[in-house]
Short mmCIF file of C-alpha atoms in Angstrom, two decimals:
data_model
loop_
_atom_site.label_atom_id
_atom_site.label_comp_id
_atom_site.label_asym_id
_atom_site.label_seq_id
_atom_site.Cartn_x
_atom_site.Cartn_y
_atom_site.Cartn_z
CA MET A 998 156.35 116.21 142.44
CA ILE A 999 156.17 116.34 138.66
CA ILE A 1000 155.85 119.78 137.06
CA ASP A 1001 154.38 119.99 133.56
CA THR A 1002 156.07 123.11 132.17
CA HIS A 1003 153.95 123.32 129.02
CA ALA A 1004 150.32 122.27 128.58
CA HIS A 1005 147.21 123.51 126.74
CA TYR A 1006 144.24 122.63 128.93
CA ASP A 1007 142.35 125.51 127.31
CA ASP A 1008 142.18 123.35 124.16
CA GLY A 1009 138.76 122.18 122.99
CA GLN A 1010 139.86 118.54 123.21
CA PHE A 1011 139.43 118.84 127.00
CA ASP A 1012 135.95 120.37 126.93
CA THR A 1013 134.13 117.11 127.79
CA ASP A 1014 136.10 116.14 130.92
CA ARG A 1015 138.47 118.99 131.82
CA ASP A 1016 137.45 119.34 135.47
CA GLU A 1017 137.46 115.61 136.15
CA LEU A 1018 140.87 115.22 134.52
CA LEU A 1019 142.46 118.18 136.30
CA ASN A 1020 141.08 117.05 139.64
CA SER A 1021 142.90 113.72 139.19
CA MET A 1022 146.33 115.34 138.82
CA HIS A 1023 147.37 115.29 142.47
CA GLU A 1024 146.61 111.59 142.79
CA GLY A 1025 148.60 111.00 139.58
CA GLY A 1026 151.72 112.64 141.03
CA ILE A 1027 151.40 115.92 139.13
CA GLY A 1028 152.11 118.87 141.40
CA LEU A 1029 152.04 121.93 139.15
CA ILE A 1030 151.10 122.72 135.55
CA VAL A 1031 151.98 125.76 133.45
CA ASN A 1032 149.37 126.36 130.76
CA ALA A 1033 150.93 128.13 127.77
CA GLY A 1034 149.19 130.71 125.61
CA SER A 1035 149.02 130.34 121.86
CA THR A 1036 146.15 132.48 120.54
CA LEU A 1037 144.44 135.70 121.61
CA GLU A 1038 141.39 133.58 122.50
CA SER A 1039 143.48 131.41 124.84
CA TRP A 1040 144.34 134.29 127.16
CA GLY A 1041 140.95 134.55 128.87
CA LYS A 1042 140.69 130.76 129.17
CA ILE A 1043 144.12 130.57 130.77
CA ARG A 1044 143.23 133.27 133.26
CA LYS A 1045 140.13 131.27 134.24
CA LEU A 1046 142.15 128.05 134.61
CA THR A 1047 144.61 129.79 136.93
CA ASP A 1048 141.69 131.16 138.97
CA ASP A 1049 139.88 127.81 139.19
CA TYR A 1050 142.82 125.48 139.97
CA PRO A 1051 145.44 126.32 142.62
CA PHE A 1052 148.09 124.15 140.92
CA ILE A 1053 147.75 125.73 137.45
CA TYR A 1054 149.89 128.70 136.45
CA GLY A 1055 149.80 130.46 133.11
CA ALA A 1056 151.94 131.90 130.34
CA ILE A 1057 150.65 134.58 128.01
CA GLY A 1058 151.91 134.83 124.43
CA ILE A 1059 151.10 134.28 120.78
CA HIS A 1060 152.27 131.25 118.79
CA PRO A 1061 154.09 132.16 115.54
CA ASP A 1062 151.26 130.66 113.46
CA GLU A 1063 148.88 133.25 114.96
CA VAL A 1064 150.88 136.49 114.94
CA GLY A 1065 149.31 137.91 111.75
CA SER A 1066 146.40 139.30 113.78
CA LEU A 1067 148.56 140.93 116.48
CA THR A 1068 148.45 144.68 117.11
CA GLU A 1069 150.07 147.01 119.63
CA ASP A 1070 146.71 147.13 121.45
CA HIS A 1071 147.05 143.38 121.98
CA MET A 1072 150.55 143.94 123.33
CA SER A 1073 149.18 146.44 125.84
CA GLU A 1074 146.59 143.87 126.94
CA MET A 1075 149.32 141.25 127.18
CA GLU A 1076 151.43 143.54 129.36
CA GLN A 1077 148.53 143.95 131.80
CA LEU A 1078 147.90 140.19 131.95
CA LEU A 1079 151.58 139.59 132.72
CA ASP A 1080 151.10 141.51 135.97
CA LEU A 1081 148.68 138.87 137.30
CA GLU A 1082 150.12 136.86 140.18
CA LYS A 1083 149.73 133.42 138.56
CA ILE A 1084 151.03 134.39 135.11
CA VAL A 1085 154.67 133.31 135.25
CA ALA A 1086 156.04 133.55 131.68
CA VAL A 1087 155.68 134.95 128.18
CA GLY A 1088 154.85 132.20 125.73
CA GLU A 1089 154.67 130.35 123.65
CA ILE A 1090 156.46 132.61 121.20
CA GLY A 1091 158.94 132.00 118.41
CA LEU A 1092 159.19 130.89 114.79
CA ASP A 1093 157.45 128.16 112.79
CA TYR A 1094 158.68 127.63 109.23
CA TYR A 1095 156.98 124.22 108.97
CA TRP A 1096 153.41 125.47 108.69
CA ASP A 1097 154.48 128.89 107.37
CA ASN A 1098 151.09 130.41 108.24
CA GLU A 1099 152.71 133.83 108.45
CA SER A 1100 155.62 135.37 106.55
CA HIS A 1101 159.03 134.93 108.13
CA ASP A 1102 159.42 138.70 108.51
CA VAL A 1103 156.09 139.00 110.36
CA GLN A 1104 156.99 136.06 112.61
CA LYS A 1105 160.38 137.59 113.44
CA LYS A 1106 158.87 141.01 114.15
CA TRP A 1107 156.39 139.72 116.73
CA PHE A 1108 158.84 137.20 118.21
CA ILE A 1109 161.25 140.05 118.92
CA ARG A 1110 158.44 142.31 120.16
CA GLN A 1111 157.29 139.66 122.66
CA LEU A 1112 160.88 139.02 123.79
CA GLU A 1113 161.28 142.75 124.41
CA LEU A 1114 158.11 142.78 126.52
CA ALA A 1115 159.35 139.78 128.50
CA ARG A 1116 162.65 141.56 129.18
CA LYS A 1117 160.79 144.70 130.28
CA LYS A 1118 158.68 142.61 132.70
CA GLU A 1119 161.71 140.51 133.77
CA MET A 1120 159.85 137.32 132.91
CA PRO A 1121 161.00 134.01 131.39
CA VAL A 1122 160.04 132.99 127.86
CA ILE A 1123 158.74 129.76 126.32
CA ILE A 1124 160.20 129.35 122.84
CA HIS A 1125 158.49 127.51 119.99
CA SER A 1126 160.86 126.79 117.10
CA ARG A 1127 160.09 124.45 114.22
CA GLU A 1128 162.30 124.19 111.13
CA ALA A 1129 163.67 127.63 112.03
CA ALA A 1130 166.85 126.67 113.88
CA ALA A 1131 169.27 129.34 112.63
CA ASP A 1132 166.86 132.29 112.82
CA THR A 1133 165.70 131.29 116.30
CA MET A 1134 169.26 131.06 117.56
CA ASP A 1135 170.16 134.43 116.00
CA ILE A 1136 167.18 136.16 117.62
CA MET A 1137 167.79 134.53 121.01
CA ARG A 1138 171.41 135.66 120.90
CA GLY A 1139 170.42 139.17 119.86
CA TYR A 1140 167.39 139.78 122.06
CA ALA A 1141 167.28 137.22 124.90
CA ALA A 1142 170.82 137.15 126.30
CA GLY A 1143 170.72 136.66 130.05
CA MET A 1144 166.99 135.92 130.13
CA ARG A 1145 165.41 132.75 131.53
CA ALA A 1146 164.06 130.59 128.71
CA VAL A 1147 162.97 127.10 127.73
CA ILE A 1148 163.30 125.79 124.20
CA HIS A 1149 159.99 123.96 124.07
CA CYS A 1150 159.54 120.64 122.24
CA TYR A 1151 163.21 120.60 121.27
CA SER A 1152 163.81 119.11 117.81
CA TYR A 1153 167.27 120.23 116.66
CA SER A 1154 170.85 118.95 116.93
CA VAL A 1155 172.94 117.97 119.95
CA GLU A 1156 175.36 120.80 119.12
CA MET A 1157 172.62 123.44 119.16
CA ALA A 1158 171.17 122.04 122.40
CA LYS A 1159 174.61 122.38 124.00
CA GLU A 1160 174.79 125.97 122.76
CA TYR A 1161 171.41 126.79 124.32
CA VAL A 1162 172.53 125.18 127.58
CA LYS A 1163 175.66 127.36 127.51
CA MET A 1164 173.35 130.37 127.14
CA GLY A 1165 171.64 129.29 130.37
CA TYR A 1166 168.42 128.03 128.78
CA TYR A 1167 166.41 124.90 129.55
CA ILE A 1168 165.47 122.22 127.03
CA GLY A 1169 161.84 121.04 127.12
CA ILE A 1170 161.48 117.25 126.77
CA GLY A 1171 158.12 115.56 126.27
CA GLY A 1172 156.51 112.45 124.83
CA VAL A 1173 158.57 112.41 121.62
CA VAL A 1174 161.60 111.10 123.57
CA THR A 1175 159.72 107.81 124.07
CA PHE A 1176 159.17 107.25 120.33
CA LYS A 1177 161.22 104.49 118.73
CA ASN A 1178 162.33 106.75 115.87
CA ALA A 1179 163.39 109.67 118.11
CA LYS A 1180 167.12 108.89 117.98
CA LYS A 1181 168.19 112.52 117.61
CA LEU A 1182 166.23 113.68 120.67
CA LYS A 1183 167.50 110.74 122.71
CA ASN A 1184 171.05 111.77 121.80
CA VAL A 1185 170.26 115.29 122.99
CA VAL A 1186 169.02 114.00 126.36
CA GLU A 1187 172.15 111.87 126.76
CA SER A 1188 174.41 114.80 125.86
CA ILE A 1189 173.09 117.63 128.04
CA PRO A 1190 173.06 117.84 131.84
CA LEU A 1191 169.92 116.88 133.75
CA THR A 1192 170.12 120.33 135.34
CA SER A 1193 169.12 121.78 131.95
CA ILE A 1194 166.04 119.61 131.28
CA VAL A 1195 162.40 120.31 132.11
CA LEU A 1196 159.41 118.00 131.59
CA GLU A 1197 156.51 119.04 129.38
CA THR A 1198 153.54 117.53 127.59
CA ASP A 1199 152.30 120.06 124.99
CA CYS A 1200 149.01 118.26 125.72
CA PRO A 1201 146.63 117.44 124.12
CA TYR A 1202 149.40 116.76 121.57
CA LEU A 1203 152.44 114.43 121.48
CA ALA A 1204 151.40 111.70 123.91
CA PRO A 1205 154.25 109.33 124.83
CA GLU A 1206 154.37 105.62 124.15
CA PRO A 1207 152.25 103.60 124.86
CA TYR A 1208 149.60 106.32 124.20
CA ARG A 1209 151.11 107.74 121.00
CA GLY A 1210 148.39 109.15 118.75
CA LYS A 1211 145.90 109.56 121.60
CA ARG A 1212 145.06 112.69 123.58
CA ASN A 1213 147.96 113.57 125.83
CA SER A 1214 147.76 114.73 129.46
CA SER A 1215 150.12 115.53 132.31
CA LEU A 1216 149.29 112.14 133.84
CA TYR A 1217 151.52 110.54 131.18
CA LEU A 1218 154.66 112.44 132.25
CA PRO A 1219 155.99 109.49 134.32
CA TYR A 1220 156.64 107.71 130.99
CA VAL A 1221 158.79 110.66 129.89
CA ALA A 1222 160.64 110.75 133.23
CA GLU A 1223 161.33 107.01 133.00
CA LYS A 1224 162.74 107.30 129.48
CA ILE A 1225 164.99 110.21 130.49
CA ALA A 1226 166.14 108.20 133.53
CA GLU A 1227 167.00 105.26 131.30
CA LEU A 1228 168.97 107.50 128.93
CA LYS A 1229 170.82 109.27 131.76
CA GLY A 1230 171.48 106.16 133.86
CA VAL A 1231 169.73 107.53 136.94
CA SER A 1232 166.45 106.79 138.73
CA ALA A 1233 163.11 108.22 137.63
CA GLU A 1234 162.86 109.75 141.12
CA GLU A 1235 166.08 111.68 140.50
CA VAL A 1236 164.76 112.92 137.13
CA ILE A 1237 161.53 114.10 138.79
CA ARG A 1238 163.41 115.78 141.67
CA GLN A 1239 165.89 117.60 139.42
CA THR A 1240 163.36 118.66 136.77
CA GLU A 1241 161.10 120.03 139.52
CA GLU A 1242 164.00 122.13 140.79
CA ASN A 1243 164.78 123.27 137.24
CA SER A 1244 161.14 124.18 136.55
CA ARG A 1245 160.88 126.23 139.73
CA LYS A 1246 164.04 128.15 138.79
CA LEU A 1247 162.76 128.72 135.24
CA TYR A 1248 159.39 130.11 136.28
CA GLY A 1249 160.25 131.49 139.72
CA LEU A 1250 157.76 129.17 141.42
#
């Protein structure tokens, strides 16, 4: 089965047909979905999704663009939510120097704080990193050594990907790998072992070809698996089998 390791079905873009879409997942070959947190408001929605759909699991965390409103009270709430049976990771957390919604120091503070909570709870982490390669690597080396982690929506060099793989982390690959201009990411996929790759959508964003620019969903993951298979010289079935195994190890599913 295909596991989508990173989705956002709490997003308002799914409000009109969420139930219908999610109920079509099994038929579309999608076995499990992990819905990642990004805002304080997302936490309650994610909890409801995990209650309503047996195949949806959740991650609780705050995206770097949103950390300006975080307090220690929120961290206490987060710690309680992480005890729920179907919450399997802390995320998405990290650094985003592209949008720069929050100062770099504030982003780093709450990234580290959430990593520390994940270590305390012995849970994996979902890492968001955009135009913050060096600082993300430094913090992961300093605060996440030995932890389970996925570098979500990977966008950096082959060399850095290999370094993350050496650290025992997974690389999240989604629709971008199907884009014609995604040469760097294709090189990454070719250069790292299949045992270090997990499939993800980041839906409703980053739909693969031939749906680029439209609303994304987990049902489009076969296009990602096929592109990875082509790049690795294996069958799509092998990509799906191995990435399922990887995803289960990552999240303890």
